[in-house]
């Protein structure tokens, strides 16, 4: 069965550095998402991407964050000038949207540790 | 008011027990409903979608009550492997830009 893949599985970075988290969504899906989950807390929405542009973003997704779909297959989340509180699991997801199976499928996540 | 609210848990049950989780959603425009399962430090995995008429998949039964804006998940004959956090997830009608997550209900099945 097709799946969403994310790399790396674990990223350790120093505070103030930039990181890029990568995702390959399921190929026929149209909506792409980034969610994050701080350890012990709920899954939080960051941003969605549809038709090559951001379709919705949360208040968490400020100027520190950006997303890109550079080549039609990859979907990246860039975090500039990382802070300690950015440490979390970051999940990429994709969905066909409207249709028989509108559910979102999640990648295995990238654990980001900011030190 | 939160978009999606769930029983706080944890639910500690013996093997073989039947356990039910509840979830309420606040926006009547919500159209698509799902239960996901999340193991510790893993990604959410789709357990089942919830359809208007209710649906069953083996030991799992999901129900939807639109009038009360309420979703439930029933697990029969609990197994040790059912221990996980169960997430109620909702999407609005004609808007798949965001899936709304409940905070999850933790289930511990004990031998």
Short mmCIF file of N, CA and C in Angstrom, two decimals, chain A residues 2-108:
data_model
loop_
_atom_site.label_atom_id
_atom_site.label_comp_id
_atom_site.label_asym_id
_atom_site.label_seq_id
_atom_site.Cartn_x
_atom_site.Cartn_y
_atom_site.Cartn_z
N UNK A 2 0.50 2.26 -0.80
CA UNK A 2 1.30 3.49 -0.83
C UNK A 2 1.37 4.11 0.56
N UNK A 3 2.49 4.79 0.82
CA UNK A 3 2.63 5.41 2.13
C UNK A 3 3.35 6.74 1.99
N UNK A 4 3.19 7.56 3.02
CA UNK A 4 3.90 8.82 3.11
C UNK A 4 5.25 8.54 3.77
N UNK A 5 6.31 9.05 3.18
CA UNK A 5 7.63 8.82 3.77
C UNK A 5 8.25 10.14 4.18
N UNK A 6 8.95 10.11 5.30
CA UNK A 6 9.58 11.31 5.83
C UNK A 6 11.05 11.04 6.12
N UNK A 7 11.87 12.05 5.87
CA UNK A 7 13.28 11.99 6.24
C UNK A 7 13.73 13.33 6.80
N UNK A 8 14.68 13.32 7.74
CA UNK A 8 15.20 12.15 8.44
C UNK A 8 14.22 11.68 9.50
N UNK A 9 14.49 10.55 10.12
CA UNK A 9 13.62 10.09 11.20
C UNK A 9 13.93 10.86 12.48
N UNK A 10 15.17 11.29 12.62
CA UNK A 10 15.56 12.05 13.80
C UNK A 10 16.58 13.11 13.38
N UNK A 11 16.34 14.33 13.86
CA UNK A 11 17.24 15.44 13.54
C UNK A 11 17.57 16.17 14.84
N UNK A 12 18.87 16.30 15.08
CA UNK A 12 19.31 17.08 16.23
C UNK A 12 19.97 18.34 15.69
N UNK A 13 19.58 19.48 16.21
CA UNK A 13 20.15 20.73 15.71
C UNK A 13 20.39 21.68 16.86
N UNK A 14 21.31 22.59 16.62
CA UNK A 14 21.58 23.59 17.65
C UNK A 14 20.59 24.75 17.51
N UNK A 15 20.26 25.32 18.63
CA UNK A 15 19.36 26.48 18.66
C UNK A 15 19.89 27.55 17.71
N UNK A 16 19.00 28.12 16.94
CA UNK A 16 19.38 29.16 16.00
C UNK A 16 19.67 28.66 14.60
N UNK A 17 19.84 27.36 14.44
CA UNK A 17 20.11 26.78 13.13
C UNK A 17 18.81 26.57 12.36
N UNK A 18 18.97 26.41 11.06
CA UNK A 18 17.84 26.13 10.18
C UNK A 18 17.76 24.63 9.92
N UNK A 19 16.56 24.09 9.86
CA UNK A 19 16.39 22.68 9.50
C UNK A 19 15.36 22.57 8.39
N UNK A 20 15.53 21.55 7.59
CA UNK A 20 14.55 21.23 6.54
C UNK A 20 14.09 19.80 6.75
N UNK A 21 12.80 19.64 6.92
CA UNK A 21 12.21 18.32 7.07
C UNK A 21 11.56 17.95 5.74
N UNK A 22 11.79 16.71 5.33
CA UNK A 22 11.35 16.31 3.99
C UNK A 22 10.28 15.25 4.04
N UNK A 23 9.43 15.28 3.06
CA UNK A 23 8.29 14.36 2.99
C UNK A 23 8.03 14.03 1.54
N UNK A 24 7.67 12.78 1.29
CA UNK A 24 7.14 12.40 -0.02
C UNK A 24 5.72 11.92 0.20
N UNK A 25 4.74 12.73 -0.19
CA UNK A 25 3.34 12.32 0.00
C UNK A 25 2.96 11.19 -0.95
N UNK A 26 1.80 10.63 -0.75
CA UNK A 26 1.27 9.60 -1.64
C UNK A 26 0.97 10.24 -2.99
N UNK A 27 1.31 9.55 -4.07
CA UNK A 27 1.45 10.21 -5.36
C UNK A 27 0.17 10.81 -5.93
N UNK A 28 -0.98 10.23 -5.71
CA UNK A 28 -2.20 10.79 -6.31
C UNK A 28 -2.95 11.71 -5.35
N UNK A 29 -2.33 12.03 -4.22
CA UNK A 29 -2.99 12.89 -3.25
C UNK A 29 -2.82 14.36 -3.65
N UNK A 30 -3.80 15.17 -3.23
CA UNK A 30 -3.83 16.56 -3.64
C UNK A 30 -3.57 17.54 -2.50
N UNK A 31 -3.83 17.10 -1.26
CA UNK A 31 -3.65 17.95 -0.09
C UNK A 31 -2.47 17.43 0.72
N UNK A 32 -1.67 18.37 1.19
CA UNK A 32 -0.50 18.00 1.98
C UNK A 32 -0.50 18.82 3.26
N UNK A 33 -0.04 18.20 4.32
CA UNK A 33 -0.14 18.83 5.64
C UNK A 33 1.15 18.61 6.43
N UNK A 34 1.39 19.55 7.32
CA UNK A 34 2.36 19.34 8.39
C UNK A 34 1.64 19.53 9.72
N UNK A 35 1.86 18.56 10.60
CA UNK A 35 1.39 18.62 11.97
C UNK A 35 2.59 18.43 12.88
N UNK A 36 2.47 18.88 14.10
CA UNK A 36 3.53 18.57 15.05
C UNK A 36 2.91 18.10 16.37
N UNK A 37 3.74 17.37 17.13
CA UNK A 37 3.29 16.87 18.43
C UNK A 37 4.43 16.98 19.41
N UNK A 38 4.29 17.90 20.34
CA UNK A 38 5.25 17.99 21.43
C UNK A 38 5.02 16.81 22.35
N UNK A 39 6.09 16.27 22.90
CA UNK A 39 6.01 15.05 23.71
C UNK A 39 4.95 15.17 24.79
N UNK A 40 4.02 14.21 24.78
CA UNK A 40 2.98 14.18 25.80
C UNK A 40 1.79 15.07 25.53
N UNK A 41 1.81 15.78 24.38
CA UNK A 41 0.73 16.71 24.08
C UNK A 41 -0.04 16.24 22.84
N UNK A 42 -1.04 17.01 22.48
CA UNK A 42 -1.88 16.61 21.35
C UNK A 42 -1.23 16.94 20.01
N UNK A 43 -1.78 16.33 18.97
CA UNK A 43 -1.34 16.61 17.61
C UNK A 43 -1.86 17.99 17.21
N UNK A 44 -0.94 18.86 16.74
CA UNK A 44 -1.31 20.24 16.41
C UNK A 44 -1.12 20.50 14.92
N UNK A 45 -2.08 21.15 14.32
CA UNK A 45 -2.01 21.51 12.92
C UNK A 45 -1.04 22.68 12.72
N UNK A 46 -0.20 22.56 11.69
CA UNK A 46 0.67 23.67 11.33
C UNK A 46 0.19 24.34 10.04
N UNK A 47 0.10 23.53 8.97
CA UNK A 47 -0.16 24.13 7.66
C UNK A 47 -0.70 23.09 6.70
N UNK A 48 -1.49 23.56 5.74
CA UNK A 48 -1.90 22.69 4.64
C UNK A 48 -1.53 23.36 3.32
N UNK A 49 -1.40 22.53 2.29
CA UNK A 49 -0.88 22.97 1.00
C UNK A 49 -1.72 22.30 -0.07
N UNK A 50 -2.25 23.10 -0.97
CA UNK A 50 -3.11 22.57 -2.03
C UNK A 50 -2.93 23.42 -3.28
N UNK A 51 -2.84 22.77 -4.41
CA UNK A 51 -2.72 23.49 -5.68
C UNK A 51 -1.52 24.45 -5.66
N UNK A 52 -0.42 23.94 -5.11
CA UNK A 52 0.86 24.65 -5.10
C UNK A 52 0.89 25.92 -4.26
N UNK A 53 0.00 25.99 -3.28
CA UNK A 53 0.08 27.13 -2.37
C UNK A 53 -0.46 26.75 -1.01
N UNK A 54 -0.11 27.54 -0.01
CA UNK A 54 -0.63 27.32 1.33
C UNK A 54 -2.13 27.58 1.31
N UNK A 55 -2.90 26.61 1.80
CA UNK A 55 -4.35 26.77 1.81
C UNK A 55 -4.86 27.16 3.19
N UNK A 56 -4.15 26.78 4.22
CA UNK A 56 -4.52 27.19 5.57
C UNK A 56 -3.30 27.04 6.47
N UNK A 57 -3.19 27.89 7.45
CA UNK A 57 -2.09 27.76 8.42
C UNK A 57 -2.59 28.16 9.79
N UNK A 58 -1.92 27.63 10.81
CA UNK A 58 -2.30 27.93 12.18
C UNK A 58 -1.48 29.11 12.69
N UNK A 59 -1.83 29.53 13.90
CA UNK A 59 -1.08 30.65 14.50
C UNK A 59 0.34 30.25 14.85
N UNK A 60 0.57 28.93 14.95
CA UNK A 60 1.93 28.45 15.22
C UNK A 60 2.82 28.73 14.02
N UNK A 61 2.26 28.63 12.84
CA UNK A 61 3.01 28.73 11.58
C UNK A 61 3.29 30.18 11.28
N UNK A 62 4.32 30.72 11.94
CA UNK A 62 4.65 32.13 11.74
C UNK A 62 5.80 32.25 10.73
N UNK A 63 6.44 33.40 10.70
CA UNK A 63 7.48 33.66 9.69
C UNK A 63 8.69 32.75 9.84
N UNK A 64 8.77 32.08 10.96
CA UNK A 64 9.88 31.14 11.17
C UNK A 64 9.75 29.90 10.28
N UNK A 65 8.55 29.64 9.85
CA UNK A 65 8.26 28.42 9.10
C UNK A 65 7.97 28.73 7.63
N UNK A 66 8.32 27.77 6.78
CA UNK A 66 7.90 27.87 5.39
C UNK A 66 7.76 26.46 4.82
N UNK A 67 6.95 26.33 3.79
CA UNK A 67 6.79 25.04 3.11
C UNK A 67 7.02 25.24 1.63
N UNK A 68 7.39 24.10 1.01
CA UNK A 68 7.69 24.16 -0.41
C UNK A 68 7.41 22.79 -1.01
N UNK A 69 7.02 22.80 -2.27
CA UNK A 69 6.90 21.56 -3.02
C UNK A 69 7.77 21.76 -4.26
N UNK A 70 9.05 21.52 -4.11
CA UNK A 70 10.00 21.99 -5.13
C UNK A 70 9.95 21.26 -6.46
N UNK A 71 9.54 19.97 -6.44
CA UNK A 71 9.71 19.19 -7.65
C UNK A 71 8.55 18.28 -7.97
N UNK A 72 7.40 18.53 -7.43
CA UNK A 72 6.23 17.72 -7.74
C UNK A 72 6.12 16.43 -6.96
N UNK A 73 7.14 16.07 -6.21
CA UNK A 73 7.02 14.87 -5.38
C UNK A 73 7.35 15.17 -3.93
N UNK A 74 8.39 15.94 -3.67
CA UNK A 74 8.76 16.25 -2.30
C UNK A 74 7.94 17.41 -1.76
N UNK A 75 7.78 17.39 -0.45
CA UNK A 75 7.07 18.46 0.26
C UNK A 75 7.89 18.74 1.51
N UNK A 76 8.41 19.97 1.62
CA UNK A 76 9.35 20.24 2.70
C UNK A 76 8.82 21.28 3.67
N UNK A 77 9.28 21.16 4.91
CA UNK A 77 9.01 22.15 5.94
C UNK A 77 10.36 22.70 6.39
N UNK A 78 10.52 24.01 6.26
CA UNK A 78 11.75 24.65 6.70
C UNK A 78 11.46 25.42 7.98
N UNK A 79 12.32 25.22 8.96
CA UNK A 79 12.21 25.98 10.21
C UNK A 79 13.49 26.79 10.35
N UNK A 80 13.34 28.08 10.32
CA UNK A 80 14.50 28.98 10.44
C UNK A 80 14.75 29.30 11.90
N UNK A 81 16.03 29.48 12.22
CA UNK A 81 16.39 29.93 13.57
C UNK A 81 15.63 29.16 14.65
N UNK A 82 15.91 27.87 14.72
CA UNK A 82 15.17 26.99 15.61
C UNK A 82 15.32 27.41 17.08
N UNK A 83 14.25 27.15 17.82
CA UNK A 83 14.21 27.44 19.26
C UNK A 83 14.03 26.13 20.02
N UNK A 84 14.37 26.16 21.30
CA UNK A 84 14.22 24.95 22.10
C UNK A 84 12.79 24.41 22.04
N UNK A 85 11.83 25.31 22.03
CA UNK A 85 10.43 24.89 22.05
C UNK A 85 9.94 24.33 20.70
N UNK A 86 10.80 24.34 19.69
CA UNK A 86 10.46 23.69 18.43
C UNK A 86 10.69 22.18 18.49
N UNK A 87 11.30 21.71 19.56
CA UNK A 87 11.53 20.27 19.72
C UNK A 87 10.18 19.56 19.78
N UNK A 88 10.00 18.61 18.86
CA UNK A 88 8.71 17.92 18.74
C UNK A 88 8.84 16.85 17.67
N UNK A 89 7.80 16.04 17.55
CA UNK A 89 7.64 15.17 16.37
C UNK A 89 6.89 15.96 15.32
N UNK A 90 7.41 15.94 14.11
CA UNK A 90 6.75 16.62 13.00
C UNK A 90 6.24 15.56 12.04
N UNK A 91 4.94 15.61 11.81
CA UNK A 91 4.31 14.62 10.94
C UNK A 91 3.86 15.30 9.65
N UNK A 92 4.19 14.67 8.56
CA UNK A 92 3.66 15.05 7.26
C UNK A 92 2.47 14.14 6.96
N UNK A 93 1.48 14.66 6.29
CA UNK A 93 0.32 13.85 5.91
C UNK A 93 -0.15 14.27 4.53
N UNK A 94 -0.91 13.39 3.89
CA UNK A 94 -1.50 13.74 2.61
C UNK A 94 -2.88 13.12 2.50
N UNK A 95 -3.68 13.71 1.62
CA UNK A 95 -5.06 13.27 1.47
C UNK A 95 -5.50 13.52 0.03
N UNK A 96 -6.45 12.71 -0.46
CA UNK A 96 -7.00 13.01 -1.78
C UNK A 96 -8.00 14.16 -1.69
N UNK A 97 -8.48 14.45 -0.46
CA UNK A 97 -9.52 15.45 -0.32
C UNK A 97 -10.87 14.81 -0.55
N UNK A 98 -11.70 15.46 -1.35
CA UNK A 98 -13.03 14.94 -1.61
C UNK A 98 -12.94 13.59 -2.30
N UNK A 99 -13.80 12.68 -1.94
CA UNK A 99 -13.80 11.39 -2.61
C UNK A 99 -14.15 10.26 -1.68
N UNK A 100 -13.97 9.06 -2.18
CA UNK A 100 -14.39 7.89 -1.41
C UNK A 100 -13.54 7.72 -0.15
N UNK A 101 -12.28 8.09 -0.23
CA UNK A 101 -11.41 7.93 0.94
C UNK A 101 -10.74 9.27 1.24
N UNK A 102 -11.42 10.16 1.93
CA UNK A 102 -10.87 11.49 2.16
C UNK A 102 -9.90 11.57 3.33
N UNK A 103 -9.66 10.46 4.00
CA UNK A 103 -8.84 10.52 5.20
C UNK A 103 -7.41 10.90 4.90
N UNK A 104 -6.72 11.40 5.92
CA UNK A 104 -5.31 11.76 5.81
C UNK A 104 -4.44 10.59 6.23
N UNK A 105 -3.37 10.39 5.50
CA UNK A 105 -2.39 9.36 5.83
C UNK A 105 -1.11 10.04 6.27
N UNK A 106 -0.56 9.54 7.36
CA UNK A 106 0.58 10.18 7.99
C UNK A 106 1.87 9.43 7.74
N UNK A 107 2.95 10.20 7.61
CA UNK A 107 4.28 9.62 7.60
C UNK A 107 4.69 9.23 9.02
N UNK A 108 5.83 8.58 9.11
CA UNK A 108 6.27 8.04 10.40
C UNK A 108 6.85 9.13 11.30
#
